[in-house]
JSON list of C-alpha atoms in Angstrom, two decimals:
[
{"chain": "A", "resi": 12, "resn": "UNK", "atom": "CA", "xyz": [4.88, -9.90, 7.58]},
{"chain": "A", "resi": 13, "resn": "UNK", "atom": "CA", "xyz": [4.07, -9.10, 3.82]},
{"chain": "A", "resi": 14, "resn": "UNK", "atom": "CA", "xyz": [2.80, -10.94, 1.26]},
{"chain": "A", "resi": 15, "resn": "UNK", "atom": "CA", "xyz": [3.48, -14.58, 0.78]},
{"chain": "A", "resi": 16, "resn": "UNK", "atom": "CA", "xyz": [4.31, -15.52, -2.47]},
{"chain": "A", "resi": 17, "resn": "UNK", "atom": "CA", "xyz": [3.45, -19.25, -3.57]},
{"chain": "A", "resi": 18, "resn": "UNK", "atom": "CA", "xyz": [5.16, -20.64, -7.09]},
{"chain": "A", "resi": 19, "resn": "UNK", "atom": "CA", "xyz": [3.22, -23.90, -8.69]},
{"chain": "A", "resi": 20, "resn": "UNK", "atom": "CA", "xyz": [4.26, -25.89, -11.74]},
{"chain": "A", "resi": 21, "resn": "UNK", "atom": "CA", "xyz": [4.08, -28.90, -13.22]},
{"chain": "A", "resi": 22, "resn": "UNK", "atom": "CA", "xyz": [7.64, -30.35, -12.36]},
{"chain": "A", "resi": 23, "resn": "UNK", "atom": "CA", "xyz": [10.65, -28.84, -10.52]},
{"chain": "A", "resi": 24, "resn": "UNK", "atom": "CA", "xyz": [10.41, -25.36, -12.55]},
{"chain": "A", "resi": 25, "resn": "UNK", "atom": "CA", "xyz": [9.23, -23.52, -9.36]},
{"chain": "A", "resi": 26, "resn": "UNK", "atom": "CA", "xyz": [11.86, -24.48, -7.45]},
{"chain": "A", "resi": 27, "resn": "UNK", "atom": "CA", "xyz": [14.27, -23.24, -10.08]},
{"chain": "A", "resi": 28, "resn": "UNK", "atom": "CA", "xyz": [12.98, -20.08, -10.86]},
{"chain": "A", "resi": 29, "resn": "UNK", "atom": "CA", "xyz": [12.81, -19.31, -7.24]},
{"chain": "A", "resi": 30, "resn": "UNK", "atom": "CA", "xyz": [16.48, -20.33, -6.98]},
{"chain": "A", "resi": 31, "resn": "UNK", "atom": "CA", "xyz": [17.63, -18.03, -10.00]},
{"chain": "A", "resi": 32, "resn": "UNK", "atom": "CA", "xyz": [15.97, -15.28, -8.42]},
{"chain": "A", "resi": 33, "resn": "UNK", "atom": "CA", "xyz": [17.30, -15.93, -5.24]},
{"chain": "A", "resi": 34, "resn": "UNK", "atom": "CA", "xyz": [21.02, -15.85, -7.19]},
{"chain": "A", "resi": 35, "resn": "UNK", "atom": "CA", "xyz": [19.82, -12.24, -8.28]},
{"chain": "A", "resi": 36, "resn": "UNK", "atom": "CA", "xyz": [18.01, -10.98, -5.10]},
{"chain": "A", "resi": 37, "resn": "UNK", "atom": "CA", "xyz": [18.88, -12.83, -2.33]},
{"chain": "A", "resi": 38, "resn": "UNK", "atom": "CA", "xyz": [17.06, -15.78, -0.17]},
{"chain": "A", "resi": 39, "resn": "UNK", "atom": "CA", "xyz": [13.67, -15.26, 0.08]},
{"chain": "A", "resi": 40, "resn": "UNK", "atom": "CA", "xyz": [12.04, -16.43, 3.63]},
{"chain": "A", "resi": 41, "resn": "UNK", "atom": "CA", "xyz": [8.37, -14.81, 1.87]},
{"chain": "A", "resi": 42, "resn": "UNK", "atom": "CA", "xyz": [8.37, -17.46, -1.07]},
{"chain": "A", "resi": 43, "resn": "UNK", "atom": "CA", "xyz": [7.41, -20.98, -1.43]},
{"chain": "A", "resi": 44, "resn": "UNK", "atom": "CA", "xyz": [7.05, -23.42, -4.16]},
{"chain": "A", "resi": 45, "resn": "UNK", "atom": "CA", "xyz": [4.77, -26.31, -4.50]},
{"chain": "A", "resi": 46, "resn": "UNK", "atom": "CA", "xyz": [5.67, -28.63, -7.69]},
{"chain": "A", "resi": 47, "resn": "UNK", "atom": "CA", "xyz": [3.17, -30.96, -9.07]},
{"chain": "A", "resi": 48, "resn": "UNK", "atom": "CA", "xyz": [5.49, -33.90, -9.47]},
{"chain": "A", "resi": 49, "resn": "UNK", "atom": "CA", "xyz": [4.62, -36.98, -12.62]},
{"chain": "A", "resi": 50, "resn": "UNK", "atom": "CA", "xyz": [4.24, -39.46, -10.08]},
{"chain": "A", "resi": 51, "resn": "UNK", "atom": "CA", "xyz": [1.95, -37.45, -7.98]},
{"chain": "A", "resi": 52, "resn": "UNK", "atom": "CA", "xyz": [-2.28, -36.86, -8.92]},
{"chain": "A", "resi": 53, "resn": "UNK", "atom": "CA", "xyz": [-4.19, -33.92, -8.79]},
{"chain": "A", "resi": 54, "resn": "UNK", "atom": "CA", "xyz": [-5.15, -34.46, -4.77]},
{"chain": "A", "resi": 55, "resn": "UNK", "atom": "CA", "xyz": [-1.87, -34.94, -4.01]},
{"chain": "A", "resi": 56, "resn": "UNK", "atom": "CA", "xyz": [-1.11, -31.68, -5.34]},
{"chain": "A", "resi": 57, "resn": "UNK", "atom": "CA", "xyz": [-3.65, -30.27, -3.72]},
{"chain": "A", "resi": 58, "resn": "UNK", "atom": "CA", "xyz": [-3.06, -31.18, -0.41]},
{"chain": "A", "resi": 59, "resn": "UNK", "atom": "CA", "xyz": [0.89, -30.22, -1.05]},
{"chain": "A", "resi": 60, "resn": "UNK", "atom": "CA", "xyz": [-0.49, -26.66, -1.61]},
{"chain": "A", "resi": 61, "resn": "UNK", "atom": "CA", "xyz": [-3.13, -26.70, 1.13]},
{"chain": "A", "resi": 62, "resn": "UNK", "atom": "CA", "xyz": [-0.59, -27.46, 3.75]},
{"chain": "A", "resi": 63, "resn": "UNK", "atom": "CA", "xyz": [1.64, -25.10, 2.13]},
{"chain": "A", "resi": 64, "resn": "UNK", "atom": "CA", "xyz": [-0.12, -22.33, 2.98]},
{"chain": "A", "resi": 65, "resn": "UNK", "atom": "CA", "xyz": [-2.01, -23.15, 6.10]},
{"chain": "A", "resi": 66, "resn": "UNK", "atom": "CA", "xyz": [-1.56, -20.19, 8.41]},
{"chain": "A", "resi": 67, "resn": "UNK", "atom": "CA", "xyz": [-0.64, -17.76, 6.14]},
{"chain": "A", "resi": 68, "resn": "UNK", "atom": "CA", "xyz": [-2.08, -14.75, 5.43]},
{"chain": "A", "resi": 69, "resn": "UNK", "atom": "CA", "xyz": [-2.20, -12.52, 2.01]},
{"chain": "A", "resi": 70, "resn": "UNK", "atom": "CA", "xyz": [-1.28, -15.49, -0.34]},
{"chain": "A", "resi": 71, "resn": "UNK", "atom": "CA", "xyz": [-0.33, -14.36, -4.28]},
{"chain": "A", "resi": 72, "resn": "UNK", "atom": "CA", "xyz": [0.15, -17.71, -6.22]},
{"chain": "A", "resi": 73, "resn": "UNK", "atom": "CA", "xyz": [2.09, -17.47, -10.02]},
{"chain": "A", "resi": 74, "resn": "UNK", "atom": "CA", "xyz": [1.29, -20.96, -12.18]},
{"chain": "A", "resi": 75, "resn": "UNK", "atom": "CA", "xyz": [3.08, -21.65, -14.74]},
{"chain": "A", "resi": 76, "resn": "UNK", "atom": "CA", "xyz": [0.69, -22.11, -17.11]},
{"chain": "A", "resi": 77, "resn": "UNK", "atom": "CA", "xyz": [-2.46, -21.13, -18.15]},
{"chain": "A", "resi": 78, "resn": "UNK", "atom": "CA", "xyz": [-5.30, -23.97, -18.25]},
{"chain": "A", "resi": 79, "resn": "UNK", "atom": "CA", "xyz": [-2.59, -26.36, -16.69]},
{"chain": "A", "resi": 80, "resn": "UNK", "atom": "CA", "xyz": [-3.35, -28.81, -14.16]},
{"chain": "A", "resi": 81, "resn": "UNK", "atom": "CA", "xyz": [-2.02, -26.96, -10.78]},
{"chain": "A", "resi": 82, "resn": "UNK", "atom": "CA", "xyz": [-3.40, -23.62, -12.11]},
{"chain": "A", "resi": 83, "resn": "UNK", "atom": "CA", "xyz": [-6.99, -26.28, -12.79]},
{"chain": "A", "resi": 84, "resn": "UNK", "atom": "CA", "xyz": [-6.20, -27.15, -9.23]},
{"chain": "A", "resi": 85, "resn": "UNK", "atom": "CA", "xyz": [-5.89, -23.80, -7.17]},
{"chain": "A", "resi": 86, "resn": "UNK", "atom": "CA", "xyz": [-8.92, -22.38, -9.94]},
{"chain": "A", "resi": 87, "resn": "UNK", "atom": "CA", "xyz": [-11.19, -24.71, -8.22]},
{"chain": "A", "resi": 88, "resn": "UNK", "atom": "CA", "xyz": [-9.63, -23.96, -4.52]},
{"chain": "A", "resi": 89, "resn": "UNK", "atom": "CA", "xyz": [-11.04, -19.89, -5.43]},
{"chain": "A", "resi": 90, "resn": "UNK", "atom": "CA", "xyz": [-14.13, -21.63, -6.07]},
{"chain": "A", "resi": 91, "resn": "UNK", "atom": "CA", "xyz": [-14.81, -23.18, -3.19]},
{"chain": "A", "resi": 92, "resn": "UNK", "atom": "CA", "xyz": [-13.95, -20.22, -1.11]},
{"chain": "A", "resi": 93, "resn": "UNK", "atom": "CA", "xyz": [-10.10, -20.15, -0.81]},
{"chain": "A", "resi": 94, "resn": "UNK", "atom": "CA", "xyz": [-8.55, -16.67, -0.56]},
{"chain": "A", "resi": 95, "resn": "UNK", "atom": "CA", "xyz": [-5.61, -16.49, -2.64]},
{"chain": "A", "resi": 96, "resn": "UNK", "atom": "CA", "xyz": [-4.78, -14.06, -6.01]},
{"chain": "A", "resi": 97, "resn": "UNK", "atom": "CA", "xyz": [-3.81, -16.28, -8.62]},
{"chain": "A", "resi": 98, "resn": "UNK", "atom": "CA", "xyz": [-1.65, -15.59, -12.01]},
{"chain": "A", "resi": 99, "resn": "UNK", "atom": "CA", "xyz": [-0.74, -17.85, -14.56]},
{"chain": "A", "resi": 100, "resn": "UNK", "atom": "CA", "xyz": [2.56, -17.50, -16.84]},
{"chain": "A", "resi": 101, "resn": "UNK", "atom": "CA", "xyz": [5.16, -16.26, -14.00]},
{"chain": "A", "resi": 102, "resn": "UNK", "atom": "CA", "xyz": [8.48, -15.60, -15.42]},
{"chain": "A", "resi": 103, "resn": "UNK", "atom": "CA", "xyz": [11.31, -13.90, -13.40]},
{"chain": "A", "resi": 104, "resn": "UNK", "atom": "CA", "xyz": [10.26, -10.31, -13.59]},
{"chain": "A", "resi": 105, "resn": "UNK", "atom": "CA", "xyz": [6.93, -11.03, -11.97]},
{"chain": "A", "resi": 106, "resn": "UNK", "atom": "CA", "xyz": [8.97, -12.86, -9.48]},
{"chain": "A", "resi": 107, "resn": "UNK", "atom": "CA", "xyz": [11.20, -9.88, -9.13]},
{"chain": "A", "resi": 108, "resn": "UNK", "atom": "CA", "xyz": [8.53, -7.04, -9.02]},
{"chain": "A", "resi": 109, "resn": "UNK", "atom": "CA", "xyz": [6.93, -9.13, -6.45]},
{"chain": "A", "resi": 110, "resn": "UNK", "atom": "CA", "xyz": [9.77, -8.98, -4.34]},
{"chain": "A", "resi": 111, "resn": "UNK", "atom": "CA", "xyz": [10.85, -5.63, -5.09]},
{"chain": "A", "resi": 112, "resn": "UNK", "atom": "CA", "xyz": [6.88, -4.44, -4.55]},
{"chain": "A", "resi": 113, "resn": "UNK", "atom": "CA", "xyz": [6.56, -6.12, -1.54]},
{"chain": "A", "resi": 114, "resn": "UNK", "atom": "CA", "xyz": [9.94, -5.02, 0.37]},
{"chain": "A", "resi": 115, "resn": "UNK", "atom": "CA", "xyz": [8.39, -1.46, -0.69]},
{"chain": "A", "resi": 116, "resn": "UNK", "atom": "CA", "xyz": [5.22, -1.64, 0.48]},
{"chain": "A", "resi": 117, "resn": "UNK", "atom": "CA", "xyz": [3.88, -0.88, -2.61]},
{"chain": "A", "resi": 118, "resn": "UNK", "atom": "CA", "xyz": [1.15, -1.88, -4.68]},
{"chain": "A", "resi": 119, "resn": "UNK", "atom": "CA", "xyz": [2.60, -3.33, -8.47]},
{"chain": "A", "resi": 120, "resn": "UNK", "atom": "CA", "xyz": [0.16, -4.40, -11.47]},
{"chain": "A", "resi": 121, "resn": "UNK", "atom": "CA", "xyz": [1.93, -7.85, -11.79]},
{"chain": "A", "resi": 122, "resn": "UNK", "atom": "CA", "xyz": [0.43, -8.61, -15.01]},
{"chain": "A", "resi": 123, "resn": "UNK", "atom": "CA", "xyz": [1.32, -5.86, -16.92]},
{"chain": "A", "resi": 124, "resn": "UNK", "atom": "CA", "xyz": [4.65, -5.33, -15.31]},
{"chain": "A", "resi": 125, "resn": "UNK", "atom": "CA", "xyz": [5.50, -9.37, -16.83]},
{"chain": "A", "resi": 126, "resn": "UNK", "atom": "CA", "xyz": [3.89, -8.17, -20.12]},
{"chain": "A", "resi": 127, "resn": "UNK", "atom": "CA", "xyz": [6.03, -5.40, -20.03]},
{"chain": "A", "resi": 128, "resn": "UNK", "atom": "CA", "xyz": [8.93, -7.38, -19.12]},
{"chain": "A", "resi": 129, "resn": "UNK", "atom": "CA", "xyz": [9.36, -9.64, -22.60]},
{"chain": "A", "resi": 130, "resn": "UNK", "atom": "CA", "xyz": [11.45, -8.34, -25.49]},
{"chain": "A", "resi": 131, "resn": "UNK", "atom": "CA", "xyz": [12.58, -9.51, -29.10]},
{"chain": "A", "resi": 132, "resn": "UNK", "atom": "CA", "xyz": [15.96, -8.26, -28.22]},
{"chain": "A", "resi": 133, "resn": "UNK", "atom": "CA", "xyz": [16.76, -9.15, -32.06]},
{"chain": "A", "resi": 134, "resn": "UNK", "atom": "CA", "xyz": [14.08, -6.14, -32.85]},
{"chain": "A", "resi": 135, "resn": "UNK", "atom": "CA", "xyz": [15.53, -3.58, -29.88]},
{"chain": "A", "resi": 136, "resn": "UNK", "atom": "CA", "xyz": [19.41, -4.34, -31.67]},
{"chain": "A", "resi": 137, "resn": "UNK", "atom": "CA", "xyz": [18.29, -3.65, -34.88]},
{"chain": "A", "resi": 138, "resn": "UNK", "atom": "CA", "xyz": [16.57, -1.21, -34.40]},
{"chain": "A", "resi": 139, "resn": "UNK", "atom": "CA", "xyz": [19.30, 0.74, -32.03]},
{"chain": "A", "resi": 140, "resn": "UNK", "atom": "CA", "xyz": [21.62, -0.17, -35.14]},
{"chain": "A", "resi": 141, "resn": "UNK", "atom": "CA", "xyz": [18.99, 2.65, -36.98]},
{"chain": "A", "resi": 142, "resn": "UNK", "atom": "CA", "xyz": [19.89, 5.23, -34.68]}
]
């Protein structure tokens, strides 16, 4: 078994982005999502991921956002001695290399691959329009 993915957000993104990327690359047994929900609190969340991930082992978690309340969540969780890597700002290539990384075997710099991964395609036309 490889590396478990886990997706958080605030609302049903997650479970979205996991099902566009399953349209691209398939179903994915190896990712979960975990959606903090408006009529749910911060526990609640919490103990949606916790039992989300009990009994797995080498747990990657993408947030959707950066100083937002499930990445606040799972940032505390590290604290306190969970074992997990956490990224905030997933977008579909991070989802992708993830997948494409892990049916490899290979290791992938996630953050820089996402970076690497966002384009002004208005800049790349004109400019090709140059050329």
């Amino acid at each position: 078994m490889g590396k478990q993915l886990i997706l958080v957000s605030h609302g049903p993104f997650c479970d979205a982005l996991k099902a566009s990327t399953e349209m691209i690359m398939g179903p994915q047994e190896s990712i979960r999502t975990v959606s903090l929900l408006p009529s749910e609190g911060l526990e609640d969340f919490r103990h949606k991921f916790l039992a989300t991930i009990e009994g797995l082992e080498d747990i990657v978690v993408f947030a959707d956002l950066m100083g937002g309340s499930p990445c606040n969540v799972l940032s505390r969780l590290l604290m306190e001695g969970h074992q997990f890597d956490l990224y905030a700002g997933m977008n579909m290539p991070m989802v992708i290399a993830f997948i494409n990384a892990n049916l490899l075997g290979e290791a992938i710099d996630l953050k820089s691959f996402a970076s690497e991964n966002i384009h002004h395609i208005n800049a790349l036309i004109c400019h090709r329009g140059d050329d």
